[in-house]
CSV table of C-alpha atoms in Angstrom, one decimal:
chain,number,residue,atom,x,y,z
A,1,UNK,CA,-21.9,19.2,-19.2
A,2,UNK,CA,-23.4,17.8,-22.5
A,3,UNK,CA,-22.6,14.4,-24.0
A,4,UNK,CA,-20.0,14.1,-26.8
A,5,UNK,CA,-22.5,13.8,-29.6
A,6,UNK,CA,-24.2,17.0,-28.7
A,7,UNK,CA,-20.9,18.7,-28.2
A,8,UNK,CA,-19.7,17.8,-31.7
A,9,UNK,CA,-23.0,18.9,-33.2
A,10,UNK,CA,-22.7,22.4,-31.5
A,11,UNK,CA,-19.1,22.6,-32.5
A,12,UNK,CA,-19.8,21.9,-36.1
A,13,UNK,CA,-22.7,24.3,-36.3
A,14,UNK,CA,-20.5,27.1,-34.8
A,15,UNK,CA,-17.5,26.4,-36.8
A,16,UNK,CA,-19.4,26.4,-40.0
A,17,UNK,CA,-20.8,29.9,-39.2
A,18,UNK,CA,-17.5,31.2,-38.1
A,19,UNK,CA,-15.7,29.8,-41.3
A,20,UNK,CA,-18.3,31.7,-43.4
A,21,UNK,CA,-17.5,35.0,-41.3
A,22,UNK,CA,-13.7,34.7,-41.5
A,23,UNK,CA,-13.8,34.0,-45.2
A,24,UNK,CA,-15.2,37.7,-45.5
A,25,UNK,CA,-12.2,39.2,-43.7
A,26,UNK,CA,-10.3,40.0,-46.8
A,27,UNK,CA,-13.4,41.8,-48.3
A,28,UNK,CA,-14.0,43.7,-45.2
A,29,UNK,CA,-10.3,44.9,-45.1
A,30,UNK,CA,-10.7,46.0,-48.8
A,31,UNK,CA,-13.9,47.8,-48.1
A,32,UNK,CA,-12.3,49.6,-45.2
A,33,UNK,CA,-9.2,50.4,-47.5
A,34,UNK,CA,-11.8,52.3,-49.5
A,35,UNK,CA,-12.9,54.2,-46.5
A,36,UNK,CA,-9.2,55.2,-45.5
A,37,UNK,CA,-8.4,56.2,-49.0
A,38,UNK,CA,-11.6,58.2,-49.8
A,39,UNK,CA,-10.9,61.9,-50.0
A,40,UNK,CA,-13.7,63.2,-48.0
A,41,UNK,CA,-12.6,66.8,-47.4
A,42,UNK,CA,-10.9,68.9,-44.8
A,43,UNK,CA,-13.3,68.4,-42.2
A,44,UNK,CA,-12.6,64.6,-41.9
A,45,UNK,CA,-8.8,65.2,-42.5
A,46,UNK,CA,-8.6,66.9,-39.2
A,47,UNK,CA,-10.0,63.9,-37.3
A,48,UNK,CA,-7.6,61.1,-36.2
A,49,UNK,CA,-8.5,57.7,-37.3
A,50,UNK,CA,-8.1,54.5,-35.3
A,51,UNK,CA,-5.8,52.6,-37.7
A,52,UNK,CA,-2.3,52.8,-38.8
A,53,UNK,CA,-2.2,54.7,-42.0
A,54,UNK,CA,0.0,57.5,-43.2
A,55,UNK,CA,-1.8,60.8,-43.4
A,56,UNK,CA,0.8,62.2,-45.9
A,57,UNK,CA,-0.9,60.2,-48.6
A,58,UNK,CA,-3.0,62.7,-50.7
A,59,UNK,CA,-5.8,60.3,-50.7
A,60,UNK,CA,-5.9,59.6,-46.9
A,61,UNK,CA,-9.2,60.4,-45.5
A,62,UNK,CA,-8.4,60.8,-41.8
A,63,UNK,CA,-5.2,61.7,-39.8
A,64,UNK,CA,-2.8,58.9,-38.4
A,65,UNK,CA,-3.4,59.0,-34.7
A,66,UNK,CA,0.2,58.0,-33.9
A,67,UNK,CA,1.6,60.9,-36.1
A,68,UNK,CA,-0.8,63.3,-34.4
A,69,UNK,CA,0.2,62.1,-30.9
A,70,UNK,CA,3.8,62.5,-31.8
A,71,UNK,CA,3.4,65.9,-33.2
A,72,UNK,CA,1.4,67.1,-30.2
A,73,UNK,CA,4.1,65.6,-28.0
A,74,UNK,CA,6.6,67.8,-29.9
A,75,UNK,CA,4.4,70.7,-29.2
A,76,UNK,CA,4.0,69.7,-25.6
A,77,UNK,CA,0.2,69.5,-25.8
A,78,UNK,CA,-2.1,66.6,-25.1
A,79,UNK,CA,-3.9,65.2,-28.1
A,80,UNK,CA,-7.3,64.9,-26.6
A,81,UNK,CA,-9.0,64.0,-30.1
A,82,UNK,CA,-6.5,61.4,-31.1
A,83,UNK,CA,-6.4,59.7,-27.6
A,84,UNK,CA,-10.3,60.1,-27.3
A,85,UNK,CA,-10.8,58.2,-30.6
A,86,UNK,CA,-8.3,55.5,-29.6
A,87,UNK,CA,-9.9,55.0,-26.1
A,88,UNK,CA,-13.4,54.8,-27.6
A,89,UNK,CA,-12.3,52.2,-30.1
A,90,UNK,CA,-10.3,50.4,-27.6
A,91,UNK,CA,-13.2,50.2,-25.1
A,92,UNK,CA,-15.7,49.0,-27.6
A,93,UNK,CA,-13.7,46.8,-29.9
A,94,UNK,CA,-10.1,46.3,-28.5
A,95,UNK,CA,-7.7,45.3,-31.2
A,96,UNK,CA,-10.5,44.2,-33.6
A,97,UNK,CA,-9.5,47.0,-35.9
A,98,UNK,CA,-6.1,45.5,-36.3
A,99,UNK,CA,-7.4,42.3,-37.9
A,100,UNK,CA,-10.3,43.7,-39.9
A,101,UNK,CA,-9.7,47.4,-40.7
A,102,UNK,CA,-6.2,48.4,-40.4
A,103,UNK,CA,-4.7,49.0,-44.0
A,104,UNK,CA,-1.1,48.5,-43.0
A,105,UNK,CA,-2.1,45.1,-41.4
A,106,UNK,CA,-4.0,44.3,-44.7
A,107,UNK,CA,-0.8,44.9,-46.6
A,108,UNK,CA,1.1,42.5,-44.3
A,109,UNK,CA,-1.7,40.0,-44.7
A,110,UNK,CA,-1.2,40.1,-48.5
A,111,UNK,CA,2.6,39.8,-48.3
A,112,UNK,CA,2.2,36.8,-46.0
A,113,UNK,CA,0.4,35.0,-48.8
A,114,UNK,CA,3.6,34.7,-50.8
A,115,UNK,CA,4.4,31.1,-50.3
A,116,UNK,CA,7.8,30.9,-48.7
A,117,UNK,CA,8.8,29.3,-45.4
A,118,UNK,CA,7.6,31.4,-42.6
A,119,UNK,CA,9.4,32.1,-39.3
A,120,UNK,CA,7.7,32.6,-36.0
A,121,UNK,CA,8.4,35.6,-33.9
A,122,UNK,CA,8.7,35.0,-30.2
A,123,UNK,CA,5.9,36.6,-28.1
A,124,UNK,CA,8.3,38.5,-25.8
A,125,UNK,CA,9.2,40.7,-28.8
A,126,UNK,CA,5.7,42.2,-28.5
A,127,UNK,CA,6.9,44.5,-25.7
A,128,UNK,CA,8.8,46.3,-28.5
A,129,UNK,CA,5.5,48.0,-29.3
A,130,UNK,CA,5.4,49.6,-26.0
A,131,UNK,CA,9.1,50.8,-26.3
A,132,UNK,CA,8.1,52.4,-29.7
A,133,UNK,CA,5.0,54.0,-28.1
A,134,UNK,CA,6.8,55.4,-25.2
A,135,UNK,CA,10.1,56.1,-26.8
A,136,UNK,CA,9.7,57.1,-30.4
A,137,UNK,CA,6.0,58.5,-30.2
A,138,UNK,CA,6.2,60.3,-26.9
A,139,UNK,CA,9.6,60.9,-25.4
A,140,UNK,CA,11.7,61.6,-28.5
A,141,UNK,CA,9.4,64.3,-29.9
A,142,UNK,CA,8.7,65.7,-26.4
A,143,UNK,CA,12.5,66.2,-25.6
A,144,UNK,CA,14.0,66.6,-29.0
A,145,UNK,CA,11.3,67.8,-31.4
A,146,UNK,CA,10.2,66.6,-34.8
A,147,UNK,CA,13.7,67.0,-36.4
A,148,UNK,CA,15.1,64.1,-34.4
A,149,UNK,CA,16.1,61.2,-36.7
A,150,UNK,CA,14.2,58.9,-34.6
A,151,UNK,CA,10.9,60.9,-34.7
A,152,UNK,CA,8.3,58.2,-35.5
A,153,UNK,CA,7.3,59.5,-38.9
A,154,UNK,CA,10.9,59.3,-40.0
A,155,UNK,CA,11.3,55.8,-39.4
A,156,UNK,CA,7.7,54.6,-40.0
A,157,UNK,CA,7.5,52.1,-42.8
A,158,UNK,CA,4.0,52.9,-43.4
A,159,UNK,CA,4.9,56.4,-44.6
A,160,UNK,CA,7.8,54.8,-46.6
A,161,UNK,CA,5.6,52.5,-48.4
A,162,UNK,CA,2.2,54.1,-48.8
A,163,UNK,CA,3.5,57.6,-49.5
A,164,UNK,CA,7.3,57.6,-50.2
A,165,UNK,CA,7.5,54.7,-52.5
A,166,UNK,CA,4.3,55.7,-54.4
A,167,UNK,CA,5.5,59.3,-54.8
A,168,UNK,CA,8.9,58.2,-55.9
A,169,UNK,CA,7.5,56.0,-58.6
A,170,UNK,CA,5.1,58.7,-59.7
A,171,UNK,CA,7.9,61.2,-59.8
A,172,UNK,CA,10.0,58.8,-62.0
A,173,UNK,CA,7.1,57.9,-64.4
A,174,UNK,CA,5.0,61.0,-64.6
A,175,UNK,CA,5.5,64.8,-64.5
A,176,UNK,CA,4.8,64.8,-60.7
A,177,UNK,CA,7.6,66.4,-58.7
A,178,UNK,CA,10.5,64.0,-57.9
A,179,UNK,CA,10.7,62.9,-54.3
A,180,UNK,CA,13.1,60.4,-52.8
A,181,UNK,CA,13.0,58.3,-49.6
A,182,UNK,CA,15.5,59.4,-46.9
A,183,UNK,CA,18.4,57.1,-46.1
A,184,UNK,CA,16.8,55.6,-43.1
A,185,UNK,CA,13.7,54.6,-45.2
A,186,UNK,CA,15.8,53.0,-47.8
A,187,UNK,CA,17.0,50.6,-45.3
A,188,UNK,CA,13.7,50.4,-43.3
A,189,UNK,CA,11.3,49.7,-46.3
A,190,UNK,CA,13.2,46.7,-48.0
A,191,UNK,CA,13.9,45.2,-44.7
A,192,UNK,CA,10.3,45.4,-43.5
A,193,UNK,CA,8.9,44.1,-46.9
A,194,UNK,CA,11.3,41.1,-46.7
A,195,UNK,CA,10.2,40.6,-43.1
A,196,UNK,CA,6.5,40.7,-44.0
A,197,UNK,CA,7.1,38.0,-46.6
A,198,UNK,CA,9.0,35.6,-44.3
A,199,UNK,CA,7.0,36.2,-41.1
A,200,UNK,CA,3.4,37.0,-40.4
A,201,UNK,CA,2.6,40.6,-39.5
A,202,UNK,CA,6.1,41.6,-38.2
A,203,UNK,CA,5.2,45.3,-37.8
A,204,UNK,CA,2.0,44.5,-35.7
A,205,UNK,CA,3.9,42.0,-33.6
A,206,UNK,CA,7.1,43.9,-32.7
A,207,UNK,CA,6.8,47.6,-33.4
A,208,UNK,CA,3.1,48.9,-34.0
A,209,UNK,CA,2.4,51.4,-31.1
A,210,UNK,CA,-1.1,51.6,-32.1
A,211,UNK,CA,-1.7,47.9,-31.9
A,212,UNK,CA,0.1,47.8,-28.6
A,213,UNK,CA,-2.2,50.5,-27.3
A,214,UNK,CA,-5.4,48.9,-28.5
A,215,UNK,CA,-4.3,45.5,-27.2
A,216,UNK,CA,-4.1,46.7,-23.6
A,217,UNK,CA,-7.8,47.0,-23.7
A,218,UNK,CA,-8.5,43.4,-24.9
A,219,UNK,CA,-9.2,42.3,-21.5
A,220,UNK,CA,-11.8,44.9,-20.9
A,221,UNK,CA,-13.4,45.7,-24.2
A,222,UNK,CA,-17.0,45.3,-24.9
A,223,UNK,CA,-16.3,43.0,-27.9
A,224,UNK,CA,-14.3,39.9,-26.8
A,225,UNK,CA,-13.8,36.4,-27.5
A,226,UNK,CA,-15.4,33.7,-25.3
A,227,UNK,CA,-14.3,30.1,-24.7
A,228,UNK,CA,-17.2,27.6,-24.5
A,229,UNK,CA,-16.1,24.5,-22.9
A,230,UNK,CA,-19.3,22.7,-24.0
A,231,UNK,CA,-18.4,23.1,-27.7
A,232,UNK,CA,-14.8,22.2,-27.4
A,233,UNK,CA,-13.7,18.9,-28.9
A,234,UNK,CA,-10.0,19.4,-28.1
A,235,UNK,CA,-9.1,19.5,-31.8
A,236,UNK,CA,-6.5,22.0,-31.3
A,237,UNK,CA,-7.6,24.0,-34.3
A,238,UNK,CA,-7.8,27.1,-32.5
A,239,UNK,CA,-4.0,26.9,-31.6
A,240,UNK,CA,-3.0,25.8,-35.1
A,241,UNK,CA,-4.9,28.7,-36.8
A,242,UNK,CA,-3.5,31.5,-34.6
A,243,UNK,CA,-0.6,33.2,-36.5
A,244,UNK,CA,-0.1,35.7,-33.7
A,245,UNK,CA,1.3,33.1,-31.3
A,246,UNK,CA,-1.6,33.6,-28.7
A,247,UNK,CA,-1.6,30.6,-26.2
A,248,UNK,CA,-5.2,30.0,-26.9
A,249,UNK,CA,-5.4,27.1,-24.5
A,250,UNK,CA,-4.8,29.5,-21.6
A,251,UNK,CA,-6.5,32.7,-22.7
A,252,UNK,CA,-7.7,34.3,-26.0
A,253,UNK,CA,-8.1,38.0,-25.0
A,254,UNK,CA,-4.5,38.6,-24.6
A,255,UNK,CA,-2.0,41.4,-25.7
A,256,UNK,CA,-0.8,39.4,-28.8
A,257,UNK,CA,-4.4,38.9,-30.2
A,258,UNK,CA,-5.3,41.1,-33.2
A,259,UNK,CA,-8.9,39.5,-33.2
A,260,UNK,CA,-8.6,38.2,-36.8
A,261,UNK,CA,-11.0,35.6,-35.5
A,262,UNK,CA,-9.3,32.6,-37.1
A,263,UNK,CA,-9.4,30.8,-33.8
A,264,UNK,CA,-13.2,30.9,-33.9
A,265,UNK,CA,-13.3,28.5,-36.7
A,266,UNK,CA,-12.7,25.7,-34.2
A,267,UNK,CA,-16.2,26.1,-33.0
A,268,UNK,CA,-15.4,26.5,-29.3
A,269,UNK,CA,-14.3,30.1,-29.3
A,270,UNK,CA,-17.0,32.7,-30.1
A,271,UNK,CA,-16.9,36.4,-30.6
A,272,UNK,CA,-19.3,38.2,-28.3
A,273,UNK,CA,-20.3,41.9,-28.2
A,274,UNK,CA,-21.3,42.8,-24.7
A,275,UNK,CA,-22.5,40.5,-22.0
A,276,UNK,CA,-25.1,37.9,-22.5
A,277,UNK,CA,-25.9,34.2,-21.9
A,278,UNK,CA,-22.8,32.5,-20.8
A,279,UNK,CA,-24.0,29.0,-22.1
A,280,UNK,CA,-24.4,28.0,-25.7
A,281,UNK,CA,-27.9,28.3,-27.0
A,282,UNK,CA,-29.2,24.9,-28.3
S,1,UNK,CA,15.8,35.5,-32.7
S,2,UNK,CA,13.2,33.8,-34.7
S,3,UNK,CA,12.5,30.2,-35.0
S,4,UNK,CA,10.7,28.5,-38.0
S,5,UNK,CA,7.2,27.0,-37.7
S,6,UNK,CA,7.2,23.4,-36.7
S,7,UNK,CA,4.7,21.0,-35.3
S,8,UNK,CA,5.2,20.7,-31.6
S,9,UNK,CA,3.3,18.5,-29.3
S,10,UNK,CA,0.8,20.7,-27.6
S,11,UNK,CA,-0.4,20.5,-24.0
S,12,UNK,CA,-3.9,19.1,-23.6
S,13,UNK,CA,-6.8,21.6,-23.3
S,14,UNK,CA,-8.3,21.5,-19.9
S,15,UNK,CA,-11.6,22.6,-21.2
S,16,UNK,CA,-13.5,22.2,-17.9
S,17,UNK,CA,-10.9,23.9,-15.8
S,18,UNK,CA,-10.5,26.8,-18.1
S,19,UNK,CA,-12.4,30.0,-17.6
S,20,UNK,CA,-14.8,31.1,-20.4
S,21,UNK,CA,-13.4,34.7,-20.3
S,22,UNK,CA,-16.8,35.8,-20.3
S,23,UNK,CA,-17.3,39.3,-18.8
S,24,UNK,CA,-20.0,42.0,-18.5
S,25,UNK,CA,-19.6,45.0,-20.9
S,26,UNK,CA,-19.6,47.5,-18.0
S,27,UNK,CA,-15.8,48.2,-18.0
S,28,UNK,CA,-15.6,48.5,-21.7
S,29,UNK,CA,-18.5,51.1,-21.8
S,30,UNK,CA,-17.1,53.0,-19.0
S,31,UNK,CA,-13.7,53.2,-21.0
S,32,UNK,CA,-15.6,54.2,-24.1
S,33,UNK,CA,-17.3,57.0,-22.1
S,34,UNK,CA,-14.0,58.3,-21.0
S,35,UNK,CA,-13.0,58.4,-24.8
S,36,UNK,CA,-16.2,60.3,-25.5
S,37,UNK,CA,-15.3,62.8,-22.9
S,38,UNK,CA,-11.8,63.2,-24.3
S,39,UNK,CA,-13.2,63.9,-27.8
S,40,UNK,CA,-15.7,66.4,-26.4
S,41,UNK,CA,-12.8,68.1,-24.6
S,42,UNK,CA,-10.8,68.0,-27.9
S,43,UNK,CA,-13.6,69.7,-29.7
S,44,UNK,CA,-14.1,72.4,-27.1
S,45,UNK,CA,-10.5,73.1,-26.1
S,46,UNK,CA,-8.4,75.6,-28.0
S,47,UNK,CA,-4.6,75.7,-28.2
S,48,UNK,CA,-2.4,78.8,-28.0
S,49,UNK,CA,-0.1,78.4,-30.9
S,50,UNK,CA,3.0,80.6,-31.2
S,51,UNK,CA,4.7,81.1,-34.4
S,52,UNK,CA,5.3,84.4,-36.2
S,53,UNK,CA,2.1,85.5,-34.6
S,54,UNK,CA,0.2,84.3,-31.5
S,55,UNK,CA,-3.0,82.5,-32.4
S,56,UNK,CA,-5.6,80.6,-30.6
S,57,UNK,CA,-6.6,77.4,-32.7
S,58,UNK,CA,-9.1,74.7,-32.2
S,59,UNK,CA,-7.5,71.2,-31.7
S,60,UNK,CA,-8.6,70.0,-35.1
S,61,UNK,CA,-6.7,72.8,-36.7
S,62,UNK,CA,-3.6,71.6,-34.9
S,63,UNK,CA,-4.3,68.1,-36.1
S,64,UNK,CA,-4.5,69.5,-39.7
S,65,UNK,CA,-1.1,71.2,-39.1
S,66,UNK,CA,0.5,68.0,-37.9
S,67,UNK,CA,-0.8,66.3,-40.9
S,68,UNK,CA,0.5,68.9,-43.4
S,69,UNK,CA,3.3,70.4,-41.7
S,70,UNK,CA,5.7,67.5,-41.1
S,71,UNK,CA,8.9,66.2,-42.4
S,72,UNK,CA,9.7,66.6,-46.2
S,73,UNK,CA,11.2,64.0,-48.5
S,74,UNK,CA,14.7,64.3,-49.8
S,75,UNK,CA,14.6,65.9,-53.2
S,76,UNK,CA,17.5,64.7,-55.3
S,77,UNK,CA,19.7,67.7,-56.1
S,78,UNK,CA,20.5,68.4,-59.7
S,79,UNK,CA,24.0,69.4,-60.6
S,80,UNK,CA,24.5,73.1,-60.8
S,81,UNK,CA,25.0,74.1,-64.4
S,82,UNK,CA,27.9,76.7,-64.8
S,83,UNK,CA,26.6,80.0,-66.3
S,84,UNK,CA,28.5,82.9,-67.5
S,85,UNK,CA,26.9,86.4,-68.0
S,86,UNK,CA,27.2,86.0,-71.8
S,87,UNK,CA,25.3,82.6,-71.7
S,88,UNK,CA,21.9,83.5,-73.0
S,89,UNK,CA,20.4,80.1,-71.7
S,90,UNK,CA,19.3,80.6,-68.0
S,91,UNK,CA,20.4,78.1,-65.4
S,92,UNK,CA,18.2,75.0,-64.9
S,93,UNK,CA,15.8,75.6,-62.2
S,94,UNK,CA,15.5,73.1,-59.5
S,95,UNK,CA,12.3,71.2,-59.0
S,96,UNK,CA,10.4,72.6,-55.9
S,97,UNK,CA,10.2,70.1,-53.0
S,98,UNK,CA,6.7,69.0,-52.3
S,99,UNK,CA,5.3,71.2,-49.6
S,100,UNK,CA,3.2,68.8,-47.6
S,101,UNK,CA,4.9,65.5,-47.1
S,102,UNK,CA,5.1,64.7,-43.4
S,103,UNK,CA,7.1,61.5,-43.6
């Protein structure tokens, strides 16, 4: 155990470095948006991605893994490609893609910047993600097919906002064919947008089946967060910075974590890829 | 259901008693390897698709089919204009709904 002066020095150094990295997050998210929206041709379009992004968008580069899984479930086939991509990403990064690459998460990060009073969503509501995954993505298509009103694409706000709303506005303002959102989406899209303003990442916390799946691997992934007791000054910054309601004082690599790395700006929690030295290098 | 953010007294951090959550990367790598096997399987496996004709398709073709053959948006219907045989003006044609709009 080090003395307090050394601890504070290490902590400051770590915190400074991590603050610089976390400040880049918005730019990394923007750069990934350019990847998801780059028309790269048919060969890539038939490959599922690892983020939540509607594949109906004409600019979408990859296919939405959740949409693919739901469609395959309706066909009673196992989606090897989609599950394979997700398992690789989950094993290597866990839910890091949620915090740094997901365009729908990015949208919610931007709406959360609107300065209004925010409400906290209780952690137990996170189990809703698994209900959506098992219910709307697997069981509903499997037993009732794609025409069921609860088929995931019919109730997905990502499709409603990224594609439906955009096409509707284009149809009204240009010569493009007029399209309208279905009744369900007329309710879902405004409710979701309002929720995204008054809370932080409501879709990710309560409903996202993809985030739920990736978060299951947070405890095992190669990339993980590590608590360094030698650098902890008990400043509580880690808990104060976490918007996802993770009990950072107990564990960091939990199902609620989206790995935005905000908690690492306290200086005592460090991101780590793979194994390595358990002690802080001086 | 939801409660507003407020400053609450937080429990003290037991920095010595708490685990560092350090772990070797073995498990994650094994999981990724399973993912790689699944992808390889997805590239090699073909599916028997039965529609009007029976066809054997590679999986990526099915992914593409899922992408473009989904649900269509509701296209607002225009009121049918009454026409009589003597009317030289043809009835207004309805705009075709977009073909590939899976949401």
